[in-house]
XYZ file of C-alpha atoms in Angstrom:
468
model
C 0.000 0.000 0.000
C 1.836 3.689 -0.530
C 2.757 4.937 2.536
C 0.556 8.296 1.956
C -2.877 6.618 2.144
C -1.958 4.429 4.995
C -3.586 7.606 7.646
C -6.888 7.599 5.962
C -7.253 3.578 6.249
C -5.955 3.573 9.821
C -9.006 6.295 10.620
C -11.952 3.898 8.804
C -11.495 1.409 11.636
C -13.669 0.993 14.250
C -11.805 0.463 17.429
C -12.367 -2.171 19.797
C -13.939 -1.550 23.498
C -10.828 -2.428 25.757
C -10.116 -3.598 29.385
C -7.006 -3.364 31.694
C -5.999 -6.130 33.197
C -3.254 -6.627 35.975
C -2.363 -10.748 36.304
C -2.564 -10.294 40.339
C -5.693 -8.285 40.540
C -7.867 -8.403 37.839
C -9.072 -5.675 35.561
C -9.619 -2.098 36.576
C -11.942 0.728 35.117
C -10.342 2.636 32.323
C -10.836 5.448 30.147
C -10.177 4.784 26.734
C -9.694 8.351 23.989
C -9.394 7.791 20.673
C -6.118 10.302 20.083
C -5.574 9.753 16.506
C -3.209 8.838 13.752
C 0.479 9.988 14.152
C 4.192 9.233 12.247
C 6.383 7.484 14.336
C 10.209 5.524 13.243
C 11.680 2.621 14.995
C 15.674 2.285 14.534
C 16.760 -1.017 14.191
C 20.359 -1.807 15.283
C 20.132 -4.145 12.291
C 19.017 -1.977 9.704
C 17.755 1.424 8.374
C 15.308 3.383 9.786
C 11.584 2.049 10.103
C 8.585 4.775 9.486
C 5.295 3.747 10.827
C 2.142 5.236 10.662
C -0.095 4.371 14.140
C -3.615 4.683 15.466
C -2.916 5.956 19.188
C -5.233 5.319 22.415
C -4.740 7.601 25.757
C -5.597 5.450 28.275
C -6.474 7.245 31.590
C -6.814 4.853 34.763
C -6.639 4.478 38.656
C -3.313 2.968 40.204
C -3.489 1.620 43.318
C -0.577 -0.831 44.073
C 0.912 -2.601 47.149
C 4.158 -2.163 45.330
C 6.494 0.316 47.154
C 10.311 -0.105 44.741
C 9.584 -2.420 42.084
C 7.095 -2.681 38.995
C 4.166 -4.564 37.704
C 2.817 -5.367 34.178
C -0.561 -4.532 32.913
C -2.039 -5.392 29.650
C -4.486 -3.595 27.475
C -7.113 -6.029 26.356
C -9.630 -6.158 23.173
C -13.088 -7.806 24.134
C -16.248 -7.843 21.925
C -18.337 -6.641 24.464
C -19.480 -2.928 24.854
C -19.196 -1.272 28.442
C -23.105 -1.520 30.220
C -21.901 -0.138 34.198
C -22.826 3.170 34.638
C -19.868 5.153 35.834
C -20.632 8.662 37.902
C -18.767 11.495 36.367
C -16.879 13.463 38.670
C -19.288 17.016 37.329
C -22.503 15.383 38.399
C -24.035 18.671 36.798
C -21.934 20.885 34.542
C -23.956 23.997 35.348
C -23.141 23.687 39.026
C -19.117 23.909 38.727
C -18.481 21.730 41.239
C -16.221 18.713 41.112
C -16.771 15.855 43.687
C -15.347 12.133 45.032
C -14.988 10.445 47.828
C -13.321 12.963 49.951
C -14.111 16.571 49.028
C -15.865 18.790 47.061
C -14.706 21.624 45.098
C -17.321 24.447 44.367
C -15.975 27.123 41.608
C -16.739 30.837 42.418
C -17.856 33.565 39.369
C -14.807 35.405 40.258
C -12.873 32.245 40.050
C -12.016 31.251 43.449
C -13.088 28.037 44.820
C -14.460 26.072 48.268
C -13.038 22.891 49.448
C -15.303 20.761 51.625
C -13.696 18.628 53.363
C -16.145 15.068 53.885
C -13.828 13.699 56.490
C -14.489 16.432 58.880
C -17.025 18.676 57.274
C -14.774 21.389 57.252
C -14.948 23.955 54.870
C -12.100 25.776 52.972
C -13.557 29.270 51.815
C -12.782 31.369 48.398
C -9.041 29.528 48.064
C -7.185 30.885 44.927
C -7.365 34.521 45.035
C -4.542 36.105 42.908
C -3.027 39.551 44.453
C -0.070 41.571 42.541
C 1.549 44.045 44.251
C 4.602 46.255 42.917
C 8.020 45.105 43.497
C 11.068 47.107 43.682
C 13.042 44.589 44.971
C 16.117 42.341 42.987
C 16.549 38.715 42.605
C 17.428 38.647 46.357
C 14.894 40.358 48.304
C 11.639 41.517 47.458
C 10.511 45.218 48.279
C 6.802 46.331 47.808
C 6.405 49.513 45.875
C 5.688 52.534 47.832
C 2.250 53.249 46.907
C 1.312 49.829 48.842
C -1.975 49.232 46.433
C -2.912 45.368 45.854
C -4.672 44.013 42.525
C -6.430 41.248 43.262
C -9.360 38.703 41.202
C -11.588 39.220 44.007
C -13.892 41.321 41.674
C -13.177 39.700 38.478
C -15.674 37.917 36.326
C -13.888 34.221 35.306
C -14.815 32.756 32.474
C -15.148 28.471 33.569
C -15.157 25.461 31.104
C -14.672 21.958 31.598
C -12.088 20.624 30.067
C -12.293 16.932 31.069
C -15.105 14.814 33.323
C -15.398 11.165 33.483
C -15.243 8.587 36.227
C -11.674 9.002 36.820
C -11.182 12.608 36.601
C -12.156 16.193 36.273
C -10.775 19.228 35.030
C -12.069 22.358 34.965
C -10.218 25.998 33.156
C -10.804 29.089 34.950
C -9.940 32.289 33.102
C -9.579 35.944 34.199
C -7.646 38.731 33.633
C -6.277 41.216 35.790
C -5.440 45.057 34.954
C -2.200 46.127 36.573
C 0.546 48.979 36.055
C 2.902 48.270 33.466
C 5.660 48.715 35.568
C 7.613 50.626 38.668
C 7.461 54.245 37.918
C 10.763 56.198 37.101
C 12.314 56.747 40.515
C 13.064 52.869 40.588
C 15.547 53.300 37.693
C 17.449 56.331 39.555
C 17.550 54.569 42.959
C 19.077 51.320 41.047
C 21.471 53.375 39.329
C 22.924 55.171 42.231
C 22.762 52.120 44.113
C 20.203 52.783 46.816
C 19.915 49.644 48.698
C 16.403 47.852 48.264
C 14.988 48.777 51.747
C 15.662 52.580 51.178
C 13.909 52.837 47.962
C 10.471 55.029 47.195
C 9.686 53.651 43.975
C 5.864 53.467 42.865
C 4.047 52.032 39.619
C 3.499 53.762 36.384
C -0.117 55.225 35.731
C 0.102 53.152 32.203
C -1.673 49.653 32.519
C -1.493 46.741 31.276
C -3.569 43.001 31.539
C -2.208 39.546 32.402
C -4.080 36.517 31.751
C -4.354 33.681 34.216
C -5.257 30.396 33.473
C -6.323 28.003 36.034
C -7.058 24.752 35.840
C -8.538 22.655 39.068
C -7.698 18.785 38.448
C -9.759 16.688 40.975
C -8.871 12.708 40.584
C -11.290 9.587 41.685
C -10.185 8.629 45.310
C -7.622 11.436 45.750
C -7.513 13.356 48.675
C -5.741 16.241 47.659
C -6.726 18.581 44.667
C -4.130 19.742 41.681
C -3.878 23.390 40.654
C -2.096 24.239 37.496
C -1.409 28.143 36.927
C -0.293 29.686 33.859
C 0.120 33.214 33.766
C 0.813 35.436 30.777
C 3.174 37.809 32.158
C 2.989 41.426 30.612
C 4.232 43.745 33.288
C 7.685 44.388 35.074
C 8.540 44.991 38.789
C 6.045 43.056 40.399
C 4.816 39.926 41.884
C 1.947 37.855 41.810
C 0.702 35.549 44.684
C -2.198 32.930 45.335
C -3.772 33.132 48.723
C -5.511 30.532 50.222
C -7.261 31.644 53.756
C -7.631 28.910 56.720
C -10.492 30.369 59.386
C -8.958 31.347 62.965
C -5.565 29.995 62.073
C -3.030 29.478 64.995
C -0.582 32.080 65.661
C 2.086 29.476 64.276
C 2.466 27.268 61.143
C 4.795 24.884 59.349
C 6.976 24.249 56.481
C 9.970 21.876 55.326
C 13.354 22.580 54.813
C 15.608 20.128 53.530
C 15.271 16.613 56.041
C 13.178 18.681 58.341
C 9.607 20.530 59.237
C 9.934 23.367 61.310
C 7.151 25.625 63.330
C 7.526 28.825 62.769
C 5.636 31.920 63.412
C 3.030 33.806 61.417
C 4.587 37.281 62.690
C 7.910 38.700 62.812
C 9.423 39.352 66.232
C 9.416 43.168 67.051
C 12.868 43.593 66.088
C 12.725 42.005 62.762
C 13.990 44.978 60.606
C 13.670 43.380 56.677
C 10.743 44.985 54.772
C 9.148 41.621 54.181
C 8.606 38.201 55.988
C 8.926 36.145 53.082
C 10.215 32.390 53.898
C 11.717 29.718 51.601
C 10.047 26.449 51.916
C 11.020 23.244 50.032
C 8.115 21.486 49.093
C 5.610 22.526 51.456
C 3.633 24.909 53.821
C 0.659 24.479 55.984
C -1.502 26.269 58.044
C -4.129 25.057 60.843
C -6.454 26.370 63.587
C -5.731 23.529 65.731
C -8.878 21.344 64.488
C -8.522 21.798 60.676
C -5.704 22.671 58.287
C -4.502 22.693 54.964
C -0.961 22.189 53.332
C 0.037 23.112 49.980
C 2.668 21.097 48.046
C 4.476 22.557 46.065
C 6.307 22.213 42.684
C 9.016 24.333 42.239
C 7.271 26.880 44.136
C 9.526 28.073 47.282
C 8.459 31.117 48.826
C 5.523 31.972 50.837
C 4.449 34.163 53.772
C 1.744 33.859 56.346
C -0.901 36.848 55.684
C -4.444 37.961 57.809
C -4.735 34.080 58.237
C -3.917 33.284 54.778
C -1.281 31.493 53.281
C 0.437 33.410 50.482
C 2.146 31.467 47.889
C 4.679 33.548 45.222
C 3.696 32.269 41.645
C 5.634 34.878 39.905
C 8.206 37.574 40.824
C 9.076 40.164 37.666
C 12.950 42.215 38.880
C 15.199 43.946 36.642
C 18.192 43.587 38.742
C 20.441 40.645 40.241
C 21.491 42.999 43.615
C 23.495 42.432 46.489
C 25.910 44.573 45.378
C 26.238 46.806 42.544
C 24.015 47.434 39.150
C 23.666 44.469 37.173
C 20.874 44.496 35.145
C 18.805 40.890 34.434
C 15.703 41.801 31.608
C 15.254 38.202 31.575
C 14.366 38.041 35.031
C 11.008 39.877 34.187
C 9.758 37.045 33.031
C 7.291 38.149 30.025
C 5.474 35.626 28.333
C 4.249 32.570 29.597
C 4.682 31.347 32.984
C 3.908 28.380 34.691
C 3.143 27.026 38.744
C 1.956 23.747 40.140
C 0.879 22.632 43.402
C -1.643 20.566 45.433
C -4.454 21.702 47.947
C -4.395 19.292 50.938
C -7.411 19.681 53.879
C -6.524 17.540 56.768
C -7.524 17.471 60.645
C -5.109 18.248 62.800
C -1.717 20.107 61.799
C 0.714 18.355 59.707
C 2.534 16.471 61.285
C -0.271 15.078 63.607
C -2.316 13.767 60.307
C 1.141 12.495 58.506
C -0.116 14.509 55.288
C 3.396 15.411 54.700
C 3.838 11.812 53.387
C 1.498 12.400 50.487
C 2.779 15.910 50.397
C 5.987 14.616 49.478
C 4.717 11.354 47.154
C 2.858 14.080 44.624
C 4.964 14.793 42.474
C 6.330 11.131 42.094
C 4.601 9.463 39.439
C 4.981 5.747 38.660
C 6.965 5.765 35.035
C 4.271 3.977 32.198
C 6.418 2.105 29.508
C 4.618 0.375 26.458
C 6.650 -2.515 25.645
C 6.165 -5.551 23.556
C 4.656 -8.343 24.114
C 7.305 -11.673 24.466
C 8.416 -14.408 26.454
C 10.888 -13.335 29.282
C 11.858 -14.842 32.500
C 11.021 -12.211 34.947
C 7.605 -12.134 36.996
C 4.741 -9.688 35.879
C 5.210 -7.398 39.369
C 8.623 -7.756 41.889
C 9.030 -5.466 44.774
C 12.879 -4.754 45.378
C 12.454 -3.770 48.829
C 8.999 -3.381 51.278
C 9.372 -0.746 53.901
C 7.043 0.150 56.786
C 7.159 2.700 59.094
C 4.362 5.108 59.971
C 5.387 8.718 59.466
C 8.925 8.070 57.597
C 9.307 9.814 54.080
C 11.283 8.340 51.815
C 14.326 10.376 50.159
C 16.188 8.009 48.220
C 16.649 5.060 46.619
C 19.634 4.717 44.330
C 22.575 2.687 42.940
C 25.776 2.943 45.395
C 28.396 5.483 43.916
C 30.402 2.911 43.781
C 27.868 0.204 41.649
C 27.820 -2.572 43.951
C 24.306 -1.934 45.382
C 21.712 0.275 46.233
C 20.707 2.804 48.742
C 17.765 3.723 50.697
C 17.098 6.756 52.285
C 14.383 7.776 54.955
C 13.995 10.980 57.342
C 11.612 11.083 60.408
C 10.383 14.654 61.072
C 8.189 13.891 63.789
C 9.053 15.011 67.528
C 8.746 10.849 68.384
C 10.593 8.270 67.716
C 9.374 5.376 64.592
C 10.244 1.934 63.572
C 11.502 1.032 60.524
C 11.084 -2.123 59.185
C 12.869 -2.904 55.717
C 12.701 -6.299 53.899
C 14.200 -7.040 50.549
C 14.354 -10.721 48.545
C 17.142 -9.085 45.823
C 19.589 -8.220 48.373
C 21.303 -9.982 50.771
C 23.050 -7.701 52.990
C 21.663 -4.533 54.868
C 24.066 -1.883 56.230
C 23.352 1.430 58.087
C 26.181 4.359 56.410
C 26.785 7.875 56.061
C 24.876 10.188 54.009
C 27.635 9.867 52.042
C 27.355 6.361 52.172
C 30.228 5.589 54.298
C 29.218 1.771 55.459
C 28.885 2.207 59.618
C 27.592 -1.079 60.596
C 26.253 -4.225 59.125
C 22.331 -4.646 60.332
C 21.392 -7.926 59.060
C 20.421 -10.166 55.932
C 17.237 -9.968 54.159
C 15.329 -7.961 56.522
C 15.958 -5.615 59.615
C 14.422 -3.278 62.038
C 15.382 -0.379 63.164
C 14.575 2.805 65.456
C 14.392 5.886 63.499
C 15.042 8.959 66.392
C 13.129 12.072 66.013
C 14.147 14.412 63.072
C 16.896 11.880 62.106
C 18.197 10.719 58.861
C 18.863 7.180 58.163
C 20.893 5.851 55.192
C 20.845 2.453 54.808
C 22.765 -0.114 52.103
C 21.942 -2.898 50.097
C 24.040 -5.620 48.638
């Protein structure tokens, strides 16, 4: 057949219903979309190049495994028969905009901010998401609000809000607004950078000229999850300035938390009274969370590392726009406005409790892990359709690490307990033989055992172990 009519024959069939099935636990519910013909090459070590043309399935579906380092096989069936259950979408009525599963429900405002309820506890989560821009004369170090101290905020906006995907297994729904802000710091800024006016001195306002950034928002909530996925796009148009997303938490304690690297420390919401910096800005690493003691919420970040604690509110910094590296000096960075297109990513989490209390750190931290999805082919081989290298308990641990040895002879494992009590840890492995407790720099200490040990993991320690 030539190779130029082979897209239009690969469209005329009629695709099969399909099923997933895992050898160990049956089939689970799917999603099947039809995405198309595309080109695609293969390149043989035996031979020239191989062009294909290929009808291609997206294949959206649940994973819930006992697995903790290993893998598993699943295999995407044909069957004649056409799907009868009834599966409830997760936008039970599209003119509502409100997404809902087991354990929340999101309810979109007109101005687009959104409710979490909370079904665990009944608590709920009120008008999360508002965006606020505020001027900053500032450089890459330090941020410095612009003297006129006004904030532009989507409070009063009117969103536009589609849905972009609902079935059974997820939701998505696009929330977009636009927000009128000064085009940039006003002309003083550029005379206190050149004569080098250090960034707490300066008077610098906005200019009266304007300009609109877009913001795109899109809410993902997922079938069983417990958490729900913001994705933020922002078309940047303006200099000197910064953009934040606030999410409020009623009554909030006078302290709250966030990680650092092997750690989560309390800290508090409100400088001490000889704090001199103009801002209270902190650097978290993946997250920050907030509670009044019953309820809280933590926000997991991606990429994401500054925040401060506002009226109540946690204020997360999507965006900062500088013209200058400071420190010391004038040295201009235009790139560092960031025009264009702009991107954040983090999870809401409710919980009871604080933090640490309801472990929600652990799936804080698991977020942005995703298992890796290969398509392979289909032959004879002599490994086992799912393996687990190691299985691990230990209520409270996160898991850092797990690696080949610098030196190739093994692996290592890596947990942290940030809790203020002590934990077991309980590792078992069939692959490897012998267990050793070393150095974060893997510097063997001890040998613990063969096969399978157990250990006490101190508060707020770190614990390397190796496998050989």
């Amino acid at each position: 057949m030539d190779f130029r009519h082979i897209p239009d024959r690969l469209k005329e069939i009629v695709m099969p219903t399909y099923r997933l099935e895992f050898p160990n636990k049956g089939s689970v519910p799917i999603e099947v979309q039809d995405a198309g013909v595309r080109f695609g090459y293969d390149l043989p070590r035996d031979g020239f190049r191989r062009p294909y043309y290929a009808r291609e399935l997206e294949v959206t579906f649940s994973y819930d495994s006992d697995l903790y380092l290993g893998y598993e096989c699943g295999f995407l069936v044909p069957v004649e028969e056409k799907q009868t259950e009834a599966r409830k979408e997760l936008i039970g009525d599209p003119s509502m905009n409100t997404l809902e599963n087991e354990a929340m429900k999101v309810m979109i405002h007109r101005n687009g901010s959104y409710s979490i309820l909370d079904k665990t506890t009944g608590f709920e989560y009120r008008h999360l998401g508002i965006y606020e821009d505020v001027g900053d004369i500032g450089n890459e170090y330090m941020f410095k609000a612009s003297s006129d101290g006004v904030r532009y905020t989507t409070e009063a906006c009117e969103a536009s809000i589609r849905i972009i995907e609902n079935n059974s297994l997820c939701a998505t729904v696009e929330i977009c607004q636009t927000l009128s802000v000064p085009a940039a710091a006003d002309e003083r800024l550029k005379e206190e950078q050149e004569r080098l006016v250090w960034h707490p001195d300066r008077k610098a306002g906005r200019s009266k000229e304007r300009t609109d950034i877009t913001l795109r928002t899109e809410l993902t909530l997922e079938q069983g999850a417990k958490g729900l996925k913001v994705n933020v796009n922002i078309d940047n148009t303006a200099k000197d300035h910064r953009m934040r997303a606030l999410f409020p938490v009623e009554r909030a304690r006078g302290n709250h938390y966030a990680d650092s690297i092997y750690e989560i420390v309390e800290r508090p919401n409100t400088p001490d009274p000889k704090w001199q910096n103009p801002a209270f800005d902190h650097h978290m690493q993946r997250l920050v969370s907030l509670d009044n003691g019953e309820y809280g919420l933590t926000i997991a970040t991606k990429g994401l590392h500054e925040y401060e604690i506002v009226s109540d509110s946690i204020a997360v910094t999507l965006l900062r726009s500088v013209g200058e590296l400071g420190d010391w000096g004038l040295f201009e960075t235009p790139e560092a406005q960031c025009f264009g297109q702009n991107e954040a990513q983090f999870v809401l989490l409710p919980h009871k409790g604080d933090v640490l209390s309801a472990n929600v750190y652990v799936a804080a931290y698991d977020d942005p892990v995703e298992p890796t999805v290969i398509q392979t082919e289909q032959s004879m081989g002599p490994l086992p359709h799912a393996t687990n290298l190691f299985q691990w308990s230990g209520e409270g641990l996160v898991l850092t690490a797990c690696k080949p040895t610098m030196d190739g002879r093994g692996m290592i494992l890596r947990w942290f307990n940030p809790k203020r009590e002590g934990e077991a840890l309980i590792v078992q492995s069939t692959h490897f033989l012998q267990i050793y407790r070393c150095t974060i720099l893997e510097e063997q200490i001890e040998k613990l055992g063969t096969g399978n040990v157990q250990i006490e993991v101190r508060p707020q320690e770190i614990v390397t172990l190796r496998f050989e």
